[in-house]
CSV table of C-alpha atoms and ligand atoms in Angstrom, one decimal:
chain,number,residue,atom,x,y,z
A,1,UNK,CA,-37.9,-8.0,-39.0
A,2,UNK,CA,-40.2,-6.9,-41.2
A,3,UNK,CA,-42.3,-9.5,-42.8
A,4,UNK,CA,-43.8,-7.2,-45.9
A,5,UNK,CA,-46.6,-8.7,-47.7
A,6,UNK,CA,-47.6,-8.5,-51.4
A,7,UNK,CA,-48.1,-5.0,-51.6
A,8,UNK,CA,-45.3,-3.8,-49.4
A,9,UNK,CA,-46.9,-3.8,-45.8
A,10,UNK,CA,-45.6,-5.5,-43.4
A,11,UNK,CA,-47.2,-8.2,-41.9
A,12,UNK,CA,-46.7,-10.7,-39.2
A,13,UNK,CA,-48.4,-14.0,-40.0
A,14,UNK,CA,-44.8,-14.7,-41.2
A,15,UNK,CA,-46.6,-17.6,-42.9
A,16,UNK,CA,-46.4,-17.0,-46.6
A,17,UNK,CA,-43.3,-15.3,-47.6
A,18,UNK,CA,-44.2,-12.0,-49.2
A,19,UNK,CA,-41.9,-9.1,-51.1
A,20,UNK,CA,-41.3,-5.8,-50.9
A,21,UNK,CA,-43.4,-3.9,-53.2
A,22,UNK,CA,-40.5,-2.6,-54.9
A,23,UNK,CA,-36.9,-0.9,-55.0
A,24,UNK,CA,-37.8,2.0,-53.1
A,25,UNK,CA,-39.5,0.0,-50.5
A,26,UNK,CA,-36.3,-2.2,-49.4
A,27,UNK,CA,-33.7,0.5,-49.5
A,28,UNK,CA,-35.8,2.2,-47.3
A,29,UNK,CA,-36.4,-1.0,-44.7
A,30,UNK,CA,-32.4,-1.6,-44.9
A,31,UNK,CA,-31.7,2.0,-44.5
A,32,UNK,CA,-33.8,2.3,-42.0
A,33,UNK,CA,-32.6,-1.0,-39.9
A,34,UNK,CA,-28.9,0.7,-41.0
A,35,UNK,CA,-29.5,3.9,-39.7
A,36,UNK,CA,-28.9,3.9,-36.0
A,37,UNK,CA,-26.9,4.6,-33.0
A,38,UNK,CA,-24.3,2.9,-35.0
A,39,UNK,CA,-24.2,5.7,-37.3
A,40,UNK,CA,-25.0,8.3,-34.0
A,41,UNK,CA,-23.4,7.1,-31.1
A,42,UNK,CA,-21.2,4.4,-31.9
A,43,UNK,CA,-19.1,5.7,-35.3
A,44,UNK,CA,-18.1,9.3,-33.7
A,45,UNK,CA,-16.7,7.6,-30.2
A,46,UNK,CA,-15.0,4.9,-32.3
A,47,UNK,CA,-13.5,7.6,-34.9
A,48,UNK,CA,-12.6,9.5,-32.1
A,49,UNK,CA,-10.5,7.1,-29.9
A,50,UNK,CA,-9.3,4.7,-32.8
A,51,UNK,CA,-7.1,8.0,-35.0
A,52,UNK,CA,-9.7,10.3,-36.4
A,53,UNK,CA,-8.9,10.3,-40.1
A,54,UNK,CA,-7.1,6.9,-40.4
A,55,UNK,CA,-10.1,5.2,-39.3
A,56,UNK,CA,-12.5,6.9,-41.5
A,57,UNK,CA,-10.1,6.2,-44.5
A,58,UNK,CA,-9.9,2.7,-43.4
A,59,UNK,CA,-13.4,2.5,-42.9
A,60,UNK,CA,-14.9,3.6,-46.3
A,61,UNK,CA,-11.8,1.1,-47.8
A,62,UNK,CA,-13.9,-2.0,-45.7
A,63,UNK,CA,-16.6,-0.4,-46.6
A,64,UNK,CA,-16.5,-0.7,-50.5
A,65,UNK,CA,-15.1,-3.8,-50.5
A,66,UNK,CA,-15.8,-5.9,-48.2
A,67,UNK,CA,-19.2,-4.3,-46.5
A,68,UNK,CA,-20.0,-4.5,-50.8
A,69,UNK,CA,-19.4,-7.8,-50.9
A,70,UNK,CA,-20.8,-9.2,-47.9
A,71,UNK,CA,-24.0,-7.3,-48.4
A,72,UNK,CA,-24.8,-8.7,-51.5
A,73,UNK,CA,-23.3,-12.1,-50.5
A,74,UNK,CA,-26.3,-12.1,-48.0
A,75,UNK,CA,-29.2,-10.3,-49.9
A,76,UNK,CA,-28.9,-13.1,-52.4
A,77,UNK,CA,-28.4,-16.3,-50.0
A,78,UNK,CA,-31.8,-14.8,-48.8
A,79,UNK,CA,-33.3,-14.1,-52.0
A,80,UNK,CA,-32.3,-17.7,-53.5
A,81,UNK,CA,-33.5,-19.6,-50.6
A,82,UNK,CA,-36.0,-17.5,-49.4
A,83,UNK,CA,-35.0,-18.1,-45.3
A,84,UNK,CA,-33.6,-16.5,-42.7
A,85,UNK,CA,-30.1,-17.1,-42.3
A,86,UNK,CA,-30.4,-20.6,-40.0
A,87,UNK,CA,-33.1,-21.7,-42.6
A,88,UNK,CA,-31.1,-20.8,-45.4
A,89,UNK,CA,-28.1,-22.4,-44.2
A,90,UNK,CA,-30.0,-25.3,-43.5
A,91,UNK,CA,-31.1,-25.7,-47.2
A,92,UNK,CA,-27.8,-26.5,-48.1
A,93,UNK,CA,-26.8,-29.3,-45.4
A,94,UNK,CA,-28.2,-30.3,-42.3
A,95,UNK,CA,-24.4,-30.9,-40.9
A,96,UNK,CA,-22.6,-29.9,-37.6
A,97,UNK,CA,-21.3,-26.7,-39.6
A,98,UNK,CA,-24.1,-25.9,-41.7
A,99,UNK,CA,-26.0,-25.4,-37.9
A,100,UNK,CA,-23.4,-23.7,-36.5
A,101,UNK,CA,-23.4,-20.9,-39.7
A,102,UNK,CA,-26.8,-20.4,-39.0
A,103,UNK,CA,-26.8,-20.0,-35.5
A,104,UNK,CA,-23.7,-17.7,-35.3
A,105,UNK,CA,-25.6,-15.2,-37.9
A,106,UNK,CA,-28.8,-15.8,-36.0
A,107,UNK,CA,-27.7,-15.3,-32.3
A,108,UNK,CA,-25.7,-12.0,-32.5
A,109,UNK,CA,-29.0,-10.0,-33.0
A,110,UNK,CA,-29.9,-11.6,-29.4
A,111,UNK,CA,-27.2,-10.3,-28.3
A,112,UNK,CA,-26.9,-7.1,-28.9
A,113,UNK,CA,-30.0,-5.7,-28.5
A,114,UNK,CA,-29.6,-5.8,-24.2
A,115,UNK,CA,-26.8,-4.0,-24.7
A,116,UNK,CA,-28.7,-1.5,-27.3
A,117,UNK,CA,-31.6,-0.9,-25.2
A,118,UNK,CA,-29.4,0.0,-22.2
A,119,UNK,CA,-28.1,3.0,-24.4
A,120,UNK,CA,-31.8,3.6,-25.9
A,121,UNK,CA,-32.4,4.0,-22.4
A,122,UNK,CA,-29.8,6.4,-22.2
A,123,UNK,CA,-30.4,8.2,-24.8
A,124,UNK,CA,-34.4,8.3,-23.2
A,125,UNK,CA,-33.5,9.5,-19.9
A,126,UNK,CA,-31.0,12.9,-21.7
A,127,UNK,CA,-34.4,13.2,-23.9
A,128,UNK,CA,-36.6,13.4,-20.0
A,129,UNK,CA,-34.5,15.6,-18.9
A,130,UNK,CA,-34.3,18.3,-21.7
A,131,UNK,CA,-37.9,18.4,-21.8
A,132,UNK,CA,-37.8,19.4,-17.7
A,133,UNK,CA,-35.6,22.5,-19.0
A,134,UNK,CA,-32.4,20.8,-17.6
A,135,UNK,CA,-29.7,21.7,-19.8
A,136,UNK,CA,-27.3,23.2,-18.2
A,137,UNK,CA,-26.9,20.5,-15.8
A,138,UNK,CA,-26.5,18.2,-18.7
A,139,UNK,CA,-24.2,20.3,-20.1
A,140,UNK,CA,-21.6,19.6,-16.7
A,141,UNK,CA,-18.7,17.4,-17.1
A,142,UNK,CA,-20.0,15.5,-14.2
A,143,UNK,CA,-23.8,14.3,-15.2
A,144,UNK,CA,-22.4,11.4,-17.3
A,145,UNK,CA,-21.0,9.5,-15.3
A,146,UNK,CA,-22.8,10.9,-12.1
A,147,UNK,CA,-25.9,8.8,-13.9
A,148,UNK,CA,-24.4,5.6,-15.4
A,149,UNK,CA,-23.2,4.7,-12.2
A,150,UNK,CA,-26.4,4.9,-10.3
A,151,UNK,CA,-27.9,2.1,-10.8
A,152,UNK,CA,-31.3,2.2,-10.2
A,153,UNK,CA,-31.7,5.4,-13.2
A,154,UNK,CA,-29.9,3.4,-15.3
A,155,UNK,CA,-32.2,0.4,-14.9
A,156,UNK,CA,-35.3,2.0,-14.6
A,157,UNK,CA,-34.1,3.9,-18.2
A,158,UNK,CA,-33.3,0.4,-19.9
A,159,UNK,CA,-36.5,-0.6,-18.8
A,160,UNK,CA,-38.4,1.9,-20.3
A,161,UNK,CA,-37.1,2.0,-23.2
A,162,UNK,CA,-37.0,-1.7,-23.5
A,163,UNK,CA,-40.9,-1.8,-22.4
A,164,UNK,CA,-41.9,0.6,-25.5
A,165,UNK,CA,-40.1,-1.7,-28.0
A,166,UNK,CA,-41.7,-4.6,-26.3
A,167,UNK,CA,-44.9,-3.5,-26.4
A,168,UNK,CA,-44.8,-2.4,-30.3
A,169,UNK,CA,-43.6,-5.6,-31.3
A,170,UNK,CA,-46.6,-7.3,-28.8
A,171,UNK,CA,-48.9,-4.8,-30.6
A,172,UNK,CA,-47.7,-5.3,-34.2
A,173,UNK,CA,-48.1,-1.5,-34.3
A,174,UNK,CA,-44.7,-1.7,-36.2
A,175,UNK,CA,-46.4,-0.2,-39.0
A,176,UNK,CA,-47.0,2.7,-37.7
A,177,UNK,CA,-43.9,3.5,-36.2
A,178,UNK,CA,-41.7,2.5,-39.9
A,179,UNK,CA,-44.2,5.0,-41.1
A,180,UNK,CA,-43.4,7.9,-38.2
A,181,UNK,CA,-40.0,7.0,-39.3
A,182,UNK,CA,-40.2,7.9,-42.8
A,183,UNK,CA,-40.7,11.3,-41.6
A,184,UNK,CA,-38.3,11.4,-38.8
A,185,UNK,CA,-35.7,10.0,-40.4
A,186,UNK,CA,-35.5,12.9,-42.7
A,187,UNK,CA,-35.7,15.8,-40.7
A,188,UNK,CA,-32.9,13.9,-38.1
A,189,UNK,CA,-31.2,13.8,-41.4
A,190,UNK,CA,-31.5,17.8,-42.0
A,191,UNK,CA,-31.2,18.9,-38.0
A,192,UNK,CA,-27.7,16.6,-38.3
A,193,UNK,CA,-26.8,18.7,-40.8
A,194,UNK,CA,-27.5,21.9,-39.3
A,195,UNK,CA,-26.0,21.2,-35.5
A,196,UNK,CA,-22.7,19.8,-37.4
A,197,UNK,CA,-22.4,23.3,-39.1
A,198,UNK,CA,-22.5,24.8,-36.3
A,199,UNK,CA,-20.0,22.5,-34.1
A,200,UNK,CA,-17.8,22.9,-37.0
A,201,UNK,CA,-17.5,27.0,-37.1
A,202,UNK,CA,-17.2,27.2,-33.3
A,203,UNK,CA,-13.5,28.4,-32.5
A,204,UNK,CA,-11.1,25.8,-32.1
A,205,UNK,CA,-13.2,23.6,-34.2
A,206,UNK,CA,-11.3,23.3,-37.0
A,207,UNK,CA,-8.5,21.1,-35.9
A,208,UNK,CA,-11.1,18.4,-34.9
A,209,UNK,CA,-12.6,18.6,-38.5
A,210,UNK,CA,-9.2,18.2,-39.4
A,211,UNK,CA,-8.3,15.2,-36.9
A,212,UNK,CA,-12.0,13.2,-38.6
A,213,UNK,CA,-11.3,14.2,-41.9
A,214,UNK,CA,-7.4,14.0,-42.8
A,215,UNK,CA,-5.9,10.7,-42.2
A,216,UNK,CA,-2.7,10.8,-39.8
A,217,UNK,CA,-0.6,7.7,-40.2
A,218,UNK,CA,1.0,8.4,-36.6
A,219,UNK,CA,-2.9,7.1,-35.5
A,220,UNK,CA,-2.8,3.7,-36.8
A,221,UNK,CA,-2.5,0.5,-35.4
A,222,UNK,CA,-4.1,-3.2,-36.1
A,223,UNK,CA,-7.1,-1.8,-33.5
A,224,UNK,CA,-7.8,0.9,-36.1
A,225,UNK,CA,-8.6,-2.1,-38.6
A,226,UNK,CA,-10.6,-4.8,-36.6
A,227,UNK,CA,-13.2,-1.8,-34.7
A,228,UNK,CA,-13.9,-0.3,-38.2
A,229,UNK,CA,-14.3,-3.8,-39.7
A,230,UNK,CA,-16.9,-4.3,-36.6
A,231,UNK,CA,-18.4,-0.7,-36.8
A,232,UNK,CA,-19.0,-1.6,-40.7
A,233,UNK,CA,-20.5,-4.7,-39.6
A,234,UNK,CA,-22.9,-2.9,-36.7
A,235,UNK,CA,-23.4,0.0,-39.0
A,236,UNK,CA,-25.0,-1.8,-42.0
A,237,UNK,CA,-26.5,-4.7,-40.1
A,238,UNK,CA,-24.4,-6.7,-42.1
A,239,UNK,CA,-23.0,-10.6,-39.8
A,240,UNK,CA,-26.3,-10.8,-38.1
A,241,UNK,CA,-28.7,-12.7,-40.3
A,242,UNK,CA,-30.7,-9.0,-41.0
A,243,UNK,CA,-29.8,-8.9,-44.7
A,244,UNK,CA,-30.8,-12.7,-45.3
A,245,UNK,CA,-34.4,-12.0,-44.0
A,246,UNK,CA,-34.7,-8.8,-46.2
A,247,UNK,CA,-33.3,-10.4,-49.1
A,248,UNK,CA,-35.6,-13.1,-48.7
A,249,UNK,CA,-38.6,-10.7,-49.5
A,250,UNK,CA,-36.8,-9.3,-52.2
A,251,UNK,CA,-38.6,-9.7,-55.7
A,252,UNK,CA,-36.2,-10.9,-58.3
A,253,UNK,CA,-36.2,-8.0,-60.2
A,254,UNK,CA,-34.8,-5.5,-58.0
A,255,UNK,CA,-31.0,-4.3,-59.1
A,256,UNK,CA,-29.2,-5.9,-55.9
A,257,UNK,CA,-25.9,-3.9,-56.7
A,258,UNK,CA,-27.9,-0.6,-57.0
A,259,UNK,CA,-29.4,-1.0,-53.4
A,260,UNK,CA,-27.0,-2.1,-52.0
A,261,UNK,CA,-24.2,1.0,-52.9
A,262,UNK,CA,-27.7,3.9,-52.1
A,263,UNK,CA,-27.7,2.1,-48.8
A,264,UNK,CA,-24.0,1.9,-48.0
A,265,UNK,CA,-23.9,5.8,-49.2
A,266,UNK,CA,-27.0,7.2,-46.8
A,267,UNK,CA,-25.5,5.3,-43.5
A,268,UNK,CA,-21.8,6.6,-44.3
A,269,UNK,CA,-23.6,10.1,-44.9
A,270,UNK,CA,-24.9,9.8,-41.6
A,271,UNK,CA,-21.7,8.4,-40.0
A,272,UNK,CA,-19.9,11.1,-41.7
A,273,UNK,CA,-22.3,13.9,-40.1
A,274,UNK,CA,-22.5,12.5,-37.0
A,275,UNK,CA,-18.5,12.3,-36.5
A,276,UNK,CA,-19.0,16.0,-37.8
A,277,UNK,CA,-21.2,16.9,-34.9
A,278,UNK,CA,-19.3,15.7,-32.4
A,279,UNK,CA,-15.7,15.5,-32.6
A,280,UNK,CA,-15.3,19.2,-33.2
A,281,UNK,CA,-17.0,19.8,-30.6
A,282,UNK,CA,-14.7,18.1,-28.3
A,283,UNK,CA,-11.8,20.0,-30.0
A,284,UNK,CA,-14.5,23.6,-29.4
A,285,UNK,CA,-14.9,23.1,-25.9
A,286,UNK,CA,-13.3,20.9,-24.0
A,287,UNK,CA,-9.7,21.7,-26.3
A,288,UNK,CA,-8.8,18.6,-27.6
A,289,UNK,CA,-8.1,16.6,-24.6
A,290,UNK,CA,-7.3,13.6,-25.2
A,291,UNK,CA,-9.3,12.2,-22.3
A,292,UNK,CA,-12.5,13.0,-24.2
A,293,UNK,CA,-11.4,11.5,-27.3
A,294,UNK,CA,-11.1,8.8,-25.9
A,295,UNK,CA,-14.3,8.4,-23.8
A,296,UNK,CA,-15.7,6.2,-25.4
A,297,UNK,CA,-19.1,5.2,-24.9
A,298,UNK,CA,-19.9,8.3,-23.1
A,299,UNK,CA,-18.7,10.2,-25.8
A,300,UNK,CA,-22.2,11.7,-27.5
A,301,UNK,CA,-23.6,12.2,-24.2
A,302,UNK,CA,-21.0,13.7,-23.2
A,303,UNK,CA,-20.3,16.8,-25.9
A,304,UNK,CA,-23.3,17.4,-27.6
A,305,UNK,CA,-24.9,18.8,-24.3
A,306,UNK,CA,-22.2,21.0,-24.2
A,307,UNK,CA,-23.1,21.9,-28.2
A,308,UNK,CA,-26.9,22.8,-27.3
A,309,UNK,CA,-25.8,24.7,-24.1
A,310,UNK,CA,-24.0,27.7,-26.1
A,311,UNK,CA,-26.4,27.2,-28.7
A,312,UNK,CA,-29.1,30.0,-28.9
A,313,UNK,CA,-32.5,28.1,-28.2
A,314,UNK,CA,-30.1,25.7,-27.4
A,315,UNK,CA,-33.0,23.6,-24.6
A,316,UNK,CA,-35.2,22.9,-28.0
A,317,UNK,CA,-32.3,21.7,-30.0
A,318,UNK,CA,-31.7,19.2,-27.0
A,319,UNK,CA,-35.3,18.1,-27.5
A,320,UNK,CA,-35.4,17.5,-30.8
A,321,UNK,CA,-31.7,15.9,-31.4
A,322,UNK,CA,-32.4,13.5,-28.4
A,323,UNK,CA,-36.0,12.7,-29.5
A,324,UNK,CA,-34.9,12.0,-33.1
A,325,UNK,CA,-32.0,9.9,-32.0
A,326,UNK,CA,-34.4,8.3,-29.8
A,327,UNK,CA,-36.2,6.6,-32.6
A,328,UNK,CA,-33.9,6.0,-35.1
A,329,UNK,CA,-32.6,4.1,-31.9
A,330,UNK,CA,-36.2,2.5,-31.3
A,331,UNK,CA,-37.1,1.5,-35.1
A,332,UNK,CA,-33.4,-0.4,-35.1
A,333,UNK,CA,-34.3,-2.1,-31.4
A,334,UNK,CA,-37.5,-3.2,-33.1
A,335,UNK,CA,-35.7,-4.3,-35.3
A,336,UNK,CA,-33.3,-6.0,-33.6
A,337,UNK,CA,-35.4,-7.8,-31.6
A,338,UNK,CA,-37.8,-8.9,-34.2
A,339,UNK,CA,-35.2,-10.5,-35.9
A,340,UNK,CA,-34.7,-12.7,-32.7
A,341,UNK,CA,-38.6,-13.6,-32.2
A,342,UNK,CA,-39.0,-14.6,-35.7
A,343,UNK,CA,-36.1,-16.8,-35.3
A,344,UNK,CA,-37.5,-18.7,-32.3
A,345,UNK,CA,-40.7,-18.5,-34.0
A,346,UNK,CA,-39.6,-20.3,-37.0
A,347,UNK,CA,-37.3,-22.5,-35.2
A,348,UNK,CA,-39.1,-23.8,-32.9
A,349,UNK,CA,-42.4,-23.3,-34.0
A,350,UNK,CA,-43.6,-21.3,-30.9
A,351,UNK,CA,-46.6,-18.9,-30.9
A,352,UNK,CA,-45.5,-14.9,-31.4
A,353,UNK,CA,-46.5,-14.1,-27.5
A,354,UNK,CA,-43.6,-16.6,-26.1
A,355,UNK,CA,-41.0,-16.0,-28.4
A,356,UNK,CA,-41.4,-12.2,-27.8
A,357,UNK,CA,-41.4,-13.1,-23.7
A,358,UNK,CA,-38.1,-15.5,-24.3
A,359,UNK,CA,-36.8,-12.1,-26.0
A,360,UNK,CA,-37.8,-9.6,-23.3
A,361,UNK,CA,-36.0,-12.4,-20.4
A,362,UNK,CA,-33.1,-12.2,-22.4
A,363,UNK,CA,-32.8,-8.3,-22.7
A,364,UNK,CA,-34.0,-7.9,-19.8
A,365,UNK,CA,-31.0,-10.4,-17.7
A,366,UNK,CA,-28.6,-9.5,-20.2
A,367,UNK,CA,-29.1,-5.4,-20.3
A,368,UNK,CA,-29.5,-4.8,-16.2
A,369,UNK,CA,-26.1,-7.0,-16.4
A,370,UNK,CA,-25.0,-3.6,-19.2
A,371,UNK,CA,-26.6,-1.4,-17.6
A,372,UNK,CA,-25.4,-1.9,-13.9
A,373,UNK,CA,-22.1,-2.7,-15.2
A,374,UNK,CA,-21.2,0.6,-14.4
A,375,UNK,CA,-22.6,0.6,-10.6
A,376,UNK,CA,-23.6,-2.1,-8.8
A,377,UNK,CA,-21.9,-4.2,-10.8
A,378,UNK,CA,-18.4,-2.9,-11.6
A,379,UNK,CA,-16.2,-5.3,-10.1
A,380,UNK,CA,-17.3,-7.5,-12.6
A,381,UNK,CA,-14.1,-7.3,-15.8
A,382,UNK,CA,-14.2,-9.5,-18.4
A,383,UNK,CA,-11.4,-9.7,-19.9
A,384,UNK,CA,-10.6,-6.2,-18.9
A,385,UNK,CA,-13.8,-4.4,-20.1
A,386,UNK,CA,-17.3,-3.4,-18.4
A,387,UNK,CA,-20.0,-5.6,-19.4
A,388,UNK,CA,-21.6,-3.7,-22.0
A,389,UNK,CA,-18.2,-3.0,-23.7
A,390,UNK,CA,-17.6,-7.2,-23.4
A,391,UNK,CA,-21.0,-7.8,-25.2
A,392,UNK,CA,-20.4,-5.3,-27.8
A,393,UNK,CA,-16.2,-6.6,-28.5
A,394,UNK,CA,-17.8,-10.1,-28.3
A,395,UNK,CA,-20.4,-9.7,-31.0
A,396,UNK,CA,-18.6,-7.0,-32.9
A,397,UNK,CA,-15.1,-8.0,-32.9
A,398,UNK,CA,-15.8,-12.2,-32.3
A,399,UNK,CA,-18.8,-13.3,-33.7
A,400,UNK,CA,-19.7,-11.1,-36.5
A,401,UNK,CA,-16.5,-12.5,-38.0
A,402,UNK,CA,-17.0,-15.3,-37.8
A,403,UNK,CA,-21.0,-15.0,-39.2
A,404,UNK,CA,-18.7,-13.3,-42.3
A,405,UNK,CA,-16.5,-16.0,-42.7
A,406,UNK,CA,-19.3,-19.1,-42.5
A,407,UNK,CA,-21.3,-16.9,-45.5
A,408,UNK,CA,-18.0,-16.9,-47.3
A,409,UNK,CA,-17.1,-20.5,-47.3
A,410,UNK,CA,-20.9,-21.5,-47.5
A,411,UNK,CA,-20.8,-19.6,-50.9
A,412,UNK,CA,-17.3,-20.7,-51.9
A,413,UNK,CA,-17.1,-24.3,-50.9
A,414,UNK,CA,-20.9,-24.9,-51.1
A,415,UNK,CA,-23.5,-22.7,-52.9
A,416,UNK,CA,-20.3,-21.4,-55.6
A,417,UNK,CA,-19.9,-18.5,-56.2
A,418,UNK,CA,-21.6,-18.3,-60.0
A,419,UNK,CA,-24.9,-19.5,-58.5
A,420,UNK,CA,-24.5,-16.1,-56.5
A,421,UNK,CA,-23.6,-13.6,-59.9
A,422,UNK,CA,-26.8,-16.1,-61.1
A,423,UNK,CA,-28.9,-14.5,-58.4
A,424,UNK,CA,-27.3,-11.2,-58.8
A,425,UNK,CA,-28.1,-11.2,-62.9
A,426,UNK,CA,-31.5,-12.4,-62.6
A,427,UNK,CA,-32.0,-8.2,-62.3
A,428,UNK,CA,-29.0,-6.8,-64.1
A,429,UNK,CA,-25.7,-7.4,-64.8
A,430,UNK,CA,-23.1,-8.0,-62.3
A,431,UNK,CA,-21.1,-4.6,-62.9
A,432,UNK,CA,-18.3,-5.8,-60.3
A,433,UNK,CA,-18.7,-9.4,-60.2
A,434,UNK,CA,-14.7,-9.7,-61.0
A,435,UNK,CA,-13.7,-7.7,-57.9
A,436,UNK,CA,-16.8,-10.1,-55.9
A,437,UNK,CA,-14.8,-13.4,-57.1
A,438,UNK,CA,-11.7,-11.7,-56.2
A,439,UNK,CA,-13.4,-10.4,-52.3
A,440,UNK,CA,-15.0,-13.4,-51.6
A,441,UNK,CA,-12.1,-15.9,-52.9
A,442,UNK,CA,-9.1,-14.4,-51.6
A,443,UNK,CA,-9.4,-11.6,-49.2
A,444,UNK,CA,-12.0,-12.0,-47.4
A,445,UNK,CA,-11.5,-15.4,-45.4
A,446,UNK,CA,-8.1,-14.4,-45.1
A,447,UNK,CA,-8.8,-10.9,-43.6
A,448,UNK,CA,-11.5,-12.2,-41.8
A,449,UNK,CA,-9.4,-15.0,-40.7
A,450,UNK,CA,-6.6,-12.7,-39.3
A,451,UNK,CA,-9.4,-9.7,-37.8
A,452,UNK,CA,-10.3,-12.8,-35.7
A,453,UNK,CA,-7.1,-14.2,-34.3
A,454,UNK,CA,-6.5,-10.9,-33.5
A,455,UNK,CA,-8.8,-9.1,-31.9
A,456,UNK,CA,-8.4,-12.7,-29.5
A,457,UNK,CA,-5.1,-12.9,-28.8
A,458,UNK,CA,-5.9,-8.8,-28.0
A,459,UNK,CA,-8.7,-9.4,-25.7
A,460,UNK,CA,-6.3,-12.2,-24.1
A,461,UNK,CA,-3.6,-10.0,-23.5
A,462,UNK,CA,-1.3,-12.2,-25.9
A,463,UNK,CA,-0.6,-9.5,-28.2
A,464,UNK,CA,-0.9,-5.6,-27.7
A,465,UNK,CA,-2.8,-3.7,-30.6
B,501,LIG,N1,-27.3,-0.9,-37.7
B,501,LIG,C1,-27.5,-0.6,-37.1
B,501,LIG,C2,-27.0,0.6,-36.6
B,501,LIG,O1,-26.3,1.2,-37.2
B,501,LIG,C3,-27.7,-1.7,-35.7
B,501,LIG,C4,-28.5,-2.4,-35.8
B,501,LIG,C5,-28.1,-3.3,-36.4
B,501,LIG,C6,-29.7,-2.7,-36.3
B,501,LIG,C7,-29.2,-4.7,-36.8
B,501,LIG,C8,-30.8,-3.5,-36.8
B,501,LIG,C9,-30.7,-4.2,-37.0
B,501,LIG,O2,-27.6,1.4,-35.0
C-alpha cells in the first residue's frame, strides 16, 4: 500500500500518517490499484461466460449505484478515522463484530494475491515465449492447457512473478515501479485501443461486438448478477480494505465524489476495451464457439495469441502486449501484498521484513496450491471448482459481500450516514447525497444479503443458477 509523504511521495515508515499531494495523486494511485488483471484478464472472460451485453449492462448499473456508494463509504471512513480497515473498525468499538468487520476486509487481499501471482506467472511465461519467438506455437489450440497442466512450468513462473513482487516490496523500490507504471499505463491504453480496433474489424468479429455490447435477456441468469457484483468489487478494489487505507492518506480538501467518478470511468473504459480486444476475436477466429466463450480464466491466453498470429508484426505486438499486462499485474500485485504487509505491521508490530516474509510464505503455499490445481493436484475439487477458481469464488462471491455488508452496518448502525456526509462535505457539496442514503440504508444491505445467500446456496448445490 502506498504510504505517501506530505509531498506525495510514498514512504515505508508508516509511523506518521501522511497524505497524497492532491487530487491527481490520489486518483492516479487508486486508478493504478484498480487497473490490473481484473480489467484485462478477468472482465472479458466473465463477460463472455455470463451473457455478454446483459453482463455488461448489469455491471454498469451496479458500478454506478453500489460501487459508487461503497467507494465513497470506504474512502470517507478511511479519511475520518485515518486508519486501515482493522483500525478503522476498532475506532468505533472493540467487540466481536468490529473485529470481524475489520479483519474480513483485511484478509481478502491476502487470499487474492496468491492466485493473482499465478496468473501473473502465466503472463510472464507468455511474454518469455514471445521474446523467444514462439508466437505461432502460442496460437495453437492446446498450448495453454498443456502449459497449465505441466505443473513444474506453472510453478516455476509463479515463483518468478512472486519473487519480483517480493523483491520490490523488500527493496522498497515501489516508488520507481509506480513511476514507470505511470508511463506504461497510457501506453497500455493506446495499445488496447489499437488491438481492439484490429480485433473488431476482422471478418465475423461484428457478432462478437454485438454479443458484448447488446444486452440479450435470454442470456440472463442470477449468476450474471452475482458474478457482475464480484467483478465490480474486484476491479474497483472495493471491499478489501484498500480504499480505507487510501482514504486515510487523503487530504480534507479533495473532492471524494468527483475522484470516485473519475476512477470508475477510467477502470470501466479499460475493461470494455479489453472486452473488445478479446470477445470479437473469439467470433472471428473460433467462430464464436460456445466452448471458447465458456473458457473462463484461460480465455485471454487462448484468443490473444490468435489475434497476434493473424496480425502483421504480431510477434512484436505480442511482446508489447504481454509486457504491459505484466506491468499492470505487477503494480496491482505489489499493492495487494503491501496491504497484507501493512496490516501485519500495524496489528502485530512486527518488522517489515518479518511481515513481508510471512506474506511471501502465504503466497507460496496458497499460490502453489492454485497453480498445481491444474496438474498434480487436479484431483482436488472444492465445491466442484479447481483450487484457483475456488479462491476466486471464496473471495469475490462470499467474502467481499460480507466485507461490504460489514461496512454498510458500520455506517448505518454505528457511525451514522450523516457522519459520512459530513466527511464528504468537508471538501465539496455532496451532490448525490439522497441517492447515497437510499442505497446504503435500503438497497445495499438487502441486495448484498441476497447475493451472499444465493452464492452460498449455489456453491453447495442447493439451488442452481
Ligand atoms: N483491482 C485490481 C484489478 O483489477 C485488483 C486489485 C485489487 C489490485 C486490490 C490491488 C488491490 O486487477
